[in-house]
CSV table of C-alpha atoms in Angstrom, one decimal:
chain,number,residue,atom,x,y,z
A,1,MET,CA,0.0,0.0,0.0
A,2,GLY,CA,1.4,3.3,-1.0
A,3,GLN,CA,1.7,6.4,1.1
A,4,PHE,CA,-1.5,7.9,-0.4
A,5,GLY,CA,-3.4,4.7,0.2
A,6,GLN,CA,-2.2,4.6,3.8
A,7,VAL,CA,-3.5,8.1,4.3
A,8,VAL,CA,-6.9,7.3,2.8
A,9,TRP,CA,-7.2,4.0,4.7
A,10,ARG,CA,-6.4,5.5,8.1
A,11,GLY,CA,-8.5,8.5,7.3
A,12,PHE,CA,-11.7,6.4,7.6
A,13,PRO,CA,-11.4,5.4,11.3
A,14,CYS,CA,-10.2,9.0,12.1
A,15,ALA,CA,-13.3,10.4,10.4
A,16,LEU,CA,-15.6,7.9,12.2
A,17,THR,CA,-14.0,8.9,15.5
A,18,ILE,CA,-14.5,12.6,14.8
A,19,GLY,CA,-18.2,11.8,14.1
A,20,SER,CA,-18.4,9.9,17.4
A,21,LEU,CA,-16.9,12.9,19.3
A,22,ILE,CA,-19.4,15.3,17.7
A,23,CYS,CA,-22.3,13.1,18.8
A,24,LEU,CA,-20.9,13.0,22.4
A,25,VAL,CA,-20.6,16.8,22.4
A,26,ILE,CA,-24.2,17.1,21.2
A,27,VAL,CA,-25.3,14.9,24.2
A,28,GLY,CA,-23.3,17.1,26.6
A,29,LEU,CA,-24.9,20.3,25.3
A,30,GLY,CA,-28.4,19.1,26.0
A,31,CYS,CA,-30.3,21.5,28.3
A,32,THR,CA,-27.4,23.8,28.9
A,33,ARG,CA,-28.9,26.7,27.0
A,34,ALA,CA,-32.5,27.6,26.2
A,35,HIS,CA,-32.1,27.1,22.5
A,36,LYS,CA,-30.5,23.7,23.1
A,37,ALA,CA,-33.3,22.4,25.3
A,38,GLU,CA,-36.0,22.3,22.6
A,39,ASN,CA,-35.1,18.8,21.4
A,40,LEU,CA,-32.0,17.7,23.3
A,41,TYR,CA,-33.1,16.2,26.6
A,42,PHE,CA,-33.1,12.8,28.2
A,43,LEU,CA,-36.5,13.1,29.9
A,44,ARG,CA,-39.3,15.7,29.9
A,45,PHE,CA,-42.0,16.1,32.5
A,46,ILE,CA,-45.2,17.7,31.0
A,47,GLN,CA,-47.8,19.6,33.0
A,48,ALA,CA,-47.7,20.2,36.7
A,49,LEU,CA,-49.4,18.9,39.8
A,50,ASP,CA,-52.9,20.2,39.6
A,51,GLU,CA,-53.2,20.4,43.4
A,52,VAL,CA,-50.3,22.9,43.8
A,53,ASN,CA,-50.2,24.5,40.4
A,54,ASN,CA,-51.9,27.7,41.5
A,55,THR,CA,-49.8,28.1,44.7
A,56,THR,CA,-46.3,27.2,43.5
A,57,GLY,CA,-46.4,28.5,39.9
A,58,LEU,CA,-45.1,25.4,38.3
A,59,ASN,CA,-44.3,25.6,34.6
A,60,ASP,CA,-45.8,23.4,31.9
A,61,PHE,CA,-42.7,21.3,31.2
A,62,TYR,CA,-39.3,20.3,32.7
A,63,SER,CA,-36.6,19.0,30.4
A,64,ILE,CA,-33.7,17.0,32.0
A,65,GLY,CA,-30.2,16.9,30.5
A,66,LEU,CA,-26.9,15.5,31.7
A,67,TRP,CA,-25.7,18.6,33.5
A,68,SER,CA,-28.8,20.7,34.1
A,69,TYR,CA,-32.5,21.1,33.4
A,70,CYS,CA,-34.6,23.6,31.6
A,71,THR,CA,-38.2,24.6,32.1
A,72,GLY,CA,-40.8,26.7,30.3
A,73,ASN,CA,-44.4,26.9,29.0
A,74,ILE,CA,-46.3,25.4,26.1
A,75,THR,CA,-47.7,28.0,23.8
A,76,ASP,CA,-51.2,27.9,22.3
A,77,ASN,CA,-49.9,26.3,19.1
A,78,GLY,CA,-48.1,23.6,21.0
A,79,THR,CA,-44.6,25.0,20.9
A,80,TYR,CA,-42.3,24.4,23.8
A,81,LYS,CA,-40.9,27.8,24.9
A,82,THR,CA,-38.0,27.5,27.3
A,83,THR,CA,-37.8,30.3,29.9
A,84,TYR,CA,-35.1,29.1,32.3
A,85,CYS,CA,-32.2,26.7,32.4
A,86,SER,CA,-30.3,25.8,35.6
A,87,LYS,CA,-26.5,26.2,35.9
A,88,PRO,CA,-24.7,23.2,34.6
A,89,ARG,CA,-22.8,21.2,37.2
A,90,GLY,CA,-21.2,17.8,37.6
A,91,GLY,CA,-23.3,15.1,39.2
A,92,PHE,CA,-26.5,16.8,38.5
A,93,TRP,CA,-29.8,15.1,39.1
A,94,PHE,CA,-33.3,16.4,38.8
A,95,ASP,CA,-35.0,16.6,42.2
A,96,PRO,CA,-38.7,17.2,41.7
A,97,ILE,CA,-39.4,17.7,45.4
A,98,ASP,CA,-37.0,20.7,45.5
A,99,THR,CA,-37.6,22.0,42.0
A,100,TRP,CA,-41.4,21.8,42.3
A,101,GLY,CA,-41.4,23.4,45.8
A,102,LEU,CA,-42.9,20.4,47.5
A,103,ASN,CA,-40.7,20.5,50.6
A,104,GLY,CA,-43.5,21.9,52.8
A,105,THR,CA,-46.2,19.7,51.4
A,106,ASN,CA,-47.2,16.1,51.9
A,107,THR,CA,-45.0,14.6,49.3
A,108,ASN,CA,-46.2,11.1,50.0
A,109,ASP,CA,-49.4,12.0,48.2
A,110,PHE,CA,-47.6,13.1,45.1
A,111,LEU,CA,-44.5,10.9,45.0
A,112,PRO,CA,-45.4,7.3,45.8
A,113,GLY,CA,-42.8,4.8,46.9
A,114,LYS,CA,-42.2,3.4,43.4
A,115,LEU,CA,-41.4,6.8,42.1
A,116,LYS,CA,-39.1,7.6,45.0
A,117,LYS,CA,-37.2,4.4,44.4
A,118,SER,CA,-36.7,5.3,40.8
A,119,LEU,CA,-35.5,8.8,41.7
A,120,ASN,CA,-33.1,7.4,44.3
A,121,MET,CA,-31.6,5.1,41.6
A,122,TYR,CA,-31.3,8.0,39.3
A,123,ARG,CA,-29.6,10.2,41.9
A,124,ASN,CA,-27.1,7.4,42.8
A,125,VAL,CA,-26.2,6.8,39.1
A,126,SER,CA,-26.1,10.4,37.9
A,127,LEU,CA,-22.6,11.1,39.2
A,128,TRP,CA,-21.1,8.0,37.7
A,129,MET,CA,-22.9,8.6,34.4
A,130,ALA,CA,-21.2,12.0,34.2
A,131,ILE,CA,-17.8,10.5,35.0
A,132,ILE,CA,-18.3,7.8,32.3
A,133,TYR,CA,-19.3,10.5,29.8
A,134,LEU,CA,-16.1,12.5,30.5
A,135,ILE,CA,-13.9,9.4,30.2
A,136,ALA,CA,-15.5,8.6,26.9
A,137,VAL,CA,-14.9,12.1,25.5
A,138,ILE,CA,-11.3,12.1,26.7
A,139,ALA,CA,-10.6,8.7,25.2
A,140,THR,CA,-12.2,9.7,21.9
A,141,VAL,CA,-10.0,12.9,21.7
A,142,LEU,CA,-6.9,10.9,22.4
A,143,GLU,CA,-7.9,8.3,19.8
A,144,ILE,CA,-8.2,11.1,17.2
A,145,MET,CA,-4.8,12.5,18.1
A,146,THR,CA,-3.2,9.0,18.0
A,147,GLY,CA,-5.0,8.1,14.7
A,148,LEU,CA,-3.6,11.2,13.0
A,149,MET,CA,-0.1,10.2,14.1
A,150,ALA,CA,-0.7,6.7,12.8
A,151,VAL,CA,-1.4,8.0,9.2
A,152,GLY,CA,2.3,7.6,8.5
A,153,GLY,CA,2.1,3.9,8.8
A,154,ASN,CA,3.6,3.2,12.2
A,155,ARG,CA,2.3,-0.1,13.4
A,156,LEU,CA,2.9,0.6,17.1
A,157,VAL,CA,0.9,3.8,16.9
A,158,SER,CA,-1.9,1.9,15.2
A,159,CYS,CA,-1.9,-0.5,18.1
A,160,PHE,CA,-2.3,2.5,20.6
A,161,ALA,CA,-5.1,3.9,18.4
A,162,TRP,CA,-6.9,0.6,18.6
A,163,LEU,CA,-6.5,0.4,22.4
A,164,LEU,CA,-7.9,3.9,22.8
A,165,ALA,CA,-10.7,3.1,20.4
A,166,GLY,CA,-11.6,0.1,22.6
A,167,VAL,CA,-11.6,2.4,25.7
A,168,SER,CA,-13.8,4.9,23.9
A,169,LEU,CA,-16.2,2.3,22.7
A,170,LEU,CA,-16.4,0.7,26.2
A,171,PHE,CA,-17.3,4.0,28.0
A,172,THR,CA,-19.5,5.3,25.3
A,173,THR,CA,-21.5,2.2,25.3
A,174,ALA,CA,-21.7,2.2,29.1
A,175,MET,CA,-22.9,5.8,29.1
A,176,SER,CA,-25.6,5.1,26.5
A,177,ILE,CA,-26.8,1.9,28.3
A,178,THR,CA,-26.9,3.7,31.7
A,179,SER,CA,-28.7,6.8,30.5
A,180,THR,CA,-31.2,4.8,28.4
A,181,THR,CA,-32.0,2.4,31.2
A,182,ILE,CA,-32.3,5.0,34.0
A,183,PHE,CA,-34.5,7.5,32.1
A,184,ALA,CA,-36.6,4.8,30.5
A,185,THR,CA,-37.4,3.4,34.0
A,186,LEU,CA,-38.1,6.9,35.3
A,187,ALA,CA,-40.4,7.8,32.4
A,188,ALA,CA,-42.3,4.5,32.8
A,189,THR,CA,-42.7,5.1,36.5
A,190,VAL,CA,-43.9,8.7,36.0
A,191,LYS,CA,-46.5,7.6,33.5
A,192,THR,CA,-47.8,5.0,35.9
A,193,VAL,CA,-47.9,6.8,39.2
A,194,LEU,CA,-48.3,10.5,38.2
A,195,LYS,CA,-50.7,10.3,35.3
A,196,PRO,CA,-53.7,10.6,37.6
A,197,HIS,CA,-52.2,14.0,38.7
A,198,GLY,CA,-51.9,15.3,35.2
A,199,ILE,CA,-48.1,14.7,34.9
A,200,THR,CA,-46.6,12.6,32.1
A,201,GLY,CA,-43.0,12.0,31.0
A,202,HIS,CA,-41.4,11.0,27.8
A,203,MET,CA,-37.9,10.5,26.5
A,204,GLY,CA,-36.2,12.7,24.0
A,205,ARG,CA,-35.5,11.1,20.6
A,206,HIS,CA,-32.7,13.3,19.3
A,207,ILE,CA,-30.3,12.9,22.3
A,208,TYR,CA,-30.6,9.1,22.3
A,209,ALA,CA,-30.1,9.0,18.6
A,210,ALA,CA,-26.9,11.0,19.1
A,211,THR,CA,-25.6,8.8,21.9
A,212,TRP,CA,-26.3,5.5,20.2
A,213,LEU,CA,-24.9,6.9,16.9
A,214,ALA,CA,-21.7,7.6,18.9
A,215,VAL,CA,-21.6,4.0,19.9
A,216,VAL,CA,-22.0,2.8,16.3
A,217,LEU,CA,-19.3,5.1,15.0
A,218,SER,CA,-16.9,4.2,17.8
A,219,PHE,CA,-17.5,0.5,17.1
A,220,LEU,CA,-16.7,0.9,13.4
A,221,ALA,CA,-13.6,2.9,14.2
A,222,SER,CA,-12.4,0.3,16.6
A,223,ALA,CA,-12.9,-2.5,14.1
A,224,LEU,CA,-11.0,-0.6,11.4
A,225,TRP,CA,-8.1,0.1,13.7
A,226,LEU,CA,-7.9,-3.6,14.7
A,227,LEU,CA,-8.0,-4.6,11.0
A,228,ASP,CA,-5.3,-2.0,10.2
A,229,TYR,CA,-3.1,-3.4,13.0
A,230,CYS,CA,-3.5,-7.0,12.1
A,231,CYS,CA,-3.7,-7.0,8.3
A,232,CYS,CA,-2.8,-3.7,6.9
A,233,SER,CA,0.4,-2.6,8.6
A,234,ARG,CA,3.0,-0.7,6.6
A,235,ARG,CA,5.0,-3.0,4.4
A,236,ARG,CA,8.7,-2.7,4.0
A,237,THR,CA,9.6,-0.1,1.4
A,238,THR,CA,13.3,-0.7,1.4
A,239,PRO,CA,14.8,-4.0,0.0
A,240,ARG,CA,15.6,-6.6,2.6
A,241,PRO,CA,19.3,-7.0,3.1
A,242,ILE,CA,20.7,-10.2,1.5
A,243,ALA,CA,22.4,-12.6,3.8
A,244,ALA,CA,26.1,-13.1,3.5
A,245,ASP,CA,25.8,-16.7,2.6
A,246,HIS,CA,23.3,-15.8,-0.1
A,247,GLN,CA,25.6,-13.2,-1.5
A,248,GLN,CA,28.4,-15.8,-1.8
A,249,SER,CA,26.2,-18.4,-3.4
A,250,TYR,CA,27.0,-17.1,-6.9
A,251,GLY,CA,30.2,-15.3,-6.1
A,252,TYR,CA,33.2,-16.3,-8.1
A,253,SER,CA,36.8,-15.3,-7.5
A,254,SER,CA,38.2,-13.1,-10.1
A,255,VAL,CA,41.3,-14.8,-11.5
A,256,PRO,CA,42.9,-13.1,-14.4
A,257,LEU,CA,43.3,-15.4,-17.3
A,258,ASN,CA,45.2,-13.8,-20.2
A,259,GLY,CA,43.7,-10.4,-19.4
A,260,VAL,CA,40.1,-11.8,-19.0
A,261,THR,CA,38.4,-11.4,-15.7
A,262,ALA,CA,35.2,-13.3,-14.6
A,263,PRO,CA,32.4,-11.1,-13.2
A,264,ARG,CA,31.9,-11.0,-9.4
A,265,HIS,CA,28.7,-11.5,-7.4
A,266,THR,CA,26.3,-11.8,-10.3
A,267,PRO,CA,22.7,-13.0,-9.7
A,268,TYR,CA,23.3,-15.9,-12.1
A,269,PRO,CA,26.3,-18.1,-12.8
A,270,PRO,CA,28.8,-16.3,-15.1
A,271,ALA,CA,29.5,-17.5,-18.6
A,272,MET,CA,32.3,-19.9,-19.0
A,273,VAL,CA,35.6,-18.3,-20.0
A,274,PHE,CA,38.0,-20.4,-22.0
A,275,ALA,CA,41.6,-19.3,-21.8
A,276,SER,CA,44.7,-20.9,-23.3
A,277,PRO,CA,47.0,-22.6,-20.9
A,278,PRO,CA,50.3,-20.9,-20.3
A,279,ASN,CA,52.9,-21.5,-23.0
A,280,LEU,CA,55.4,-24.3,-22.1
A,281,GLN,CA,58.8,-24.4,-23.6
A,282,GLY,CA,58.9,-26.9,-26.5
A,283,SER,CA,55.2,-27.3,-26.7
A,284,TYR,CA,52.8,-26.4,-29.4
A,285,GLN,CA,49.1,-25.4,-28.9
A,286,HIS,CA,46.6,-26.8,-31.3
A,287,PRO,CA,43.2,-25.6,-32.1
A,288,MET,CA,40.3,-27.5,-30.7
A,289,HIS,CA,39.1,-30.5,-32.7
A,290,GLN,CA,42.3,-30.9,-34.6
A,291,THR,CA,44.9,-33.6,-34.5
A,292,PRO,CA,48.2,-32.3,-33.3
A,293,THR,CA,51.4,-32.9,-35.2
A,294,HIS,CA,54.5,-34.2,-33.4
A,295,SER,CA,57.6,-32.1,-33.4
A,296,THR,CA,61.0,-33.6,-34.4
A,297,PRO,CA,64.5,-32.9,-33.2
A,298,GLU,CA,66.5,-30.3,-35.0
A,299,ASP,CA,69.1,-32.8,-36.3
A,300,ALA,CA,66.6,-35.1,-37.8
A,301,CYS,CA,66.3,-35.4,-41.6
A,302,GLU,CA,63.4,-33.7,-43.1
A,303,PRO,CA,62.1,-34.1,-46.7
A,304,TYR,CA,63.0,-31.4,-49.1
A,305,ARG,CA,65.6,-30.0,-46.7
A,306,HIS,CA,69.1,-29.6,-48.1
A,307,GLY,CA,72.1,-28.5,-46.3
């Protein structure tokens, strides 16, 4: 895989992780400002207690977020108009007794034991839900930074990106499961025990879509980082050094033979070089495939030779 292919391949999990981070930020922004409370809420209480509405001045709805709540009135055309949002704080939980001003009233008539049990569970889990959310955001940010560093093709950095993706996926999933379970239980309880008093509750669709979309994107990013680490690590771009014994497998010593030298260290056996043997005194070299003639002493008689 070339350099451009590595950038494109590792760009996919980085883009998925950025999308997951955006979804987590959307979840955290719910009910922090008036214009962010229209659709971003975990749970919304509608209407007020009829028995104390005229004396306490309760609003028409109360929207609950991760860090705060918002309240307002419903207009004649059915629009939810937010008029107040509480200050965001860690470990927030919506206390209807304090918010609705029921401290001096007989709360047992308005908050049955089943609802109190659900509220206590919500209060105990709210702090841990906020901590899990922060860990998920931090792990996601670190995953993005590590993923950008892994674009160059470093396999060790890809391993760290996958580990951070696993941490992000774990805590994002835990936060989504916790929030969905807690507020679904609370909404079902409110509908059961407070409906006779004119109070209903329903869960927000947009914020749960954002939190579960963050889980899906985080899962896909984690799977791609794992695939990248196991199967698509950077291949060697420089030739592997040849072992010494392999270099000598076709090596031939260069021995000068009548001015001809055999090649050294060729990737294939060199061509055979034929050279004449050194001249010996009193000898005669004959061409190949010819019958040699024998020499005679100088004092021997030769035909057609005259003194």
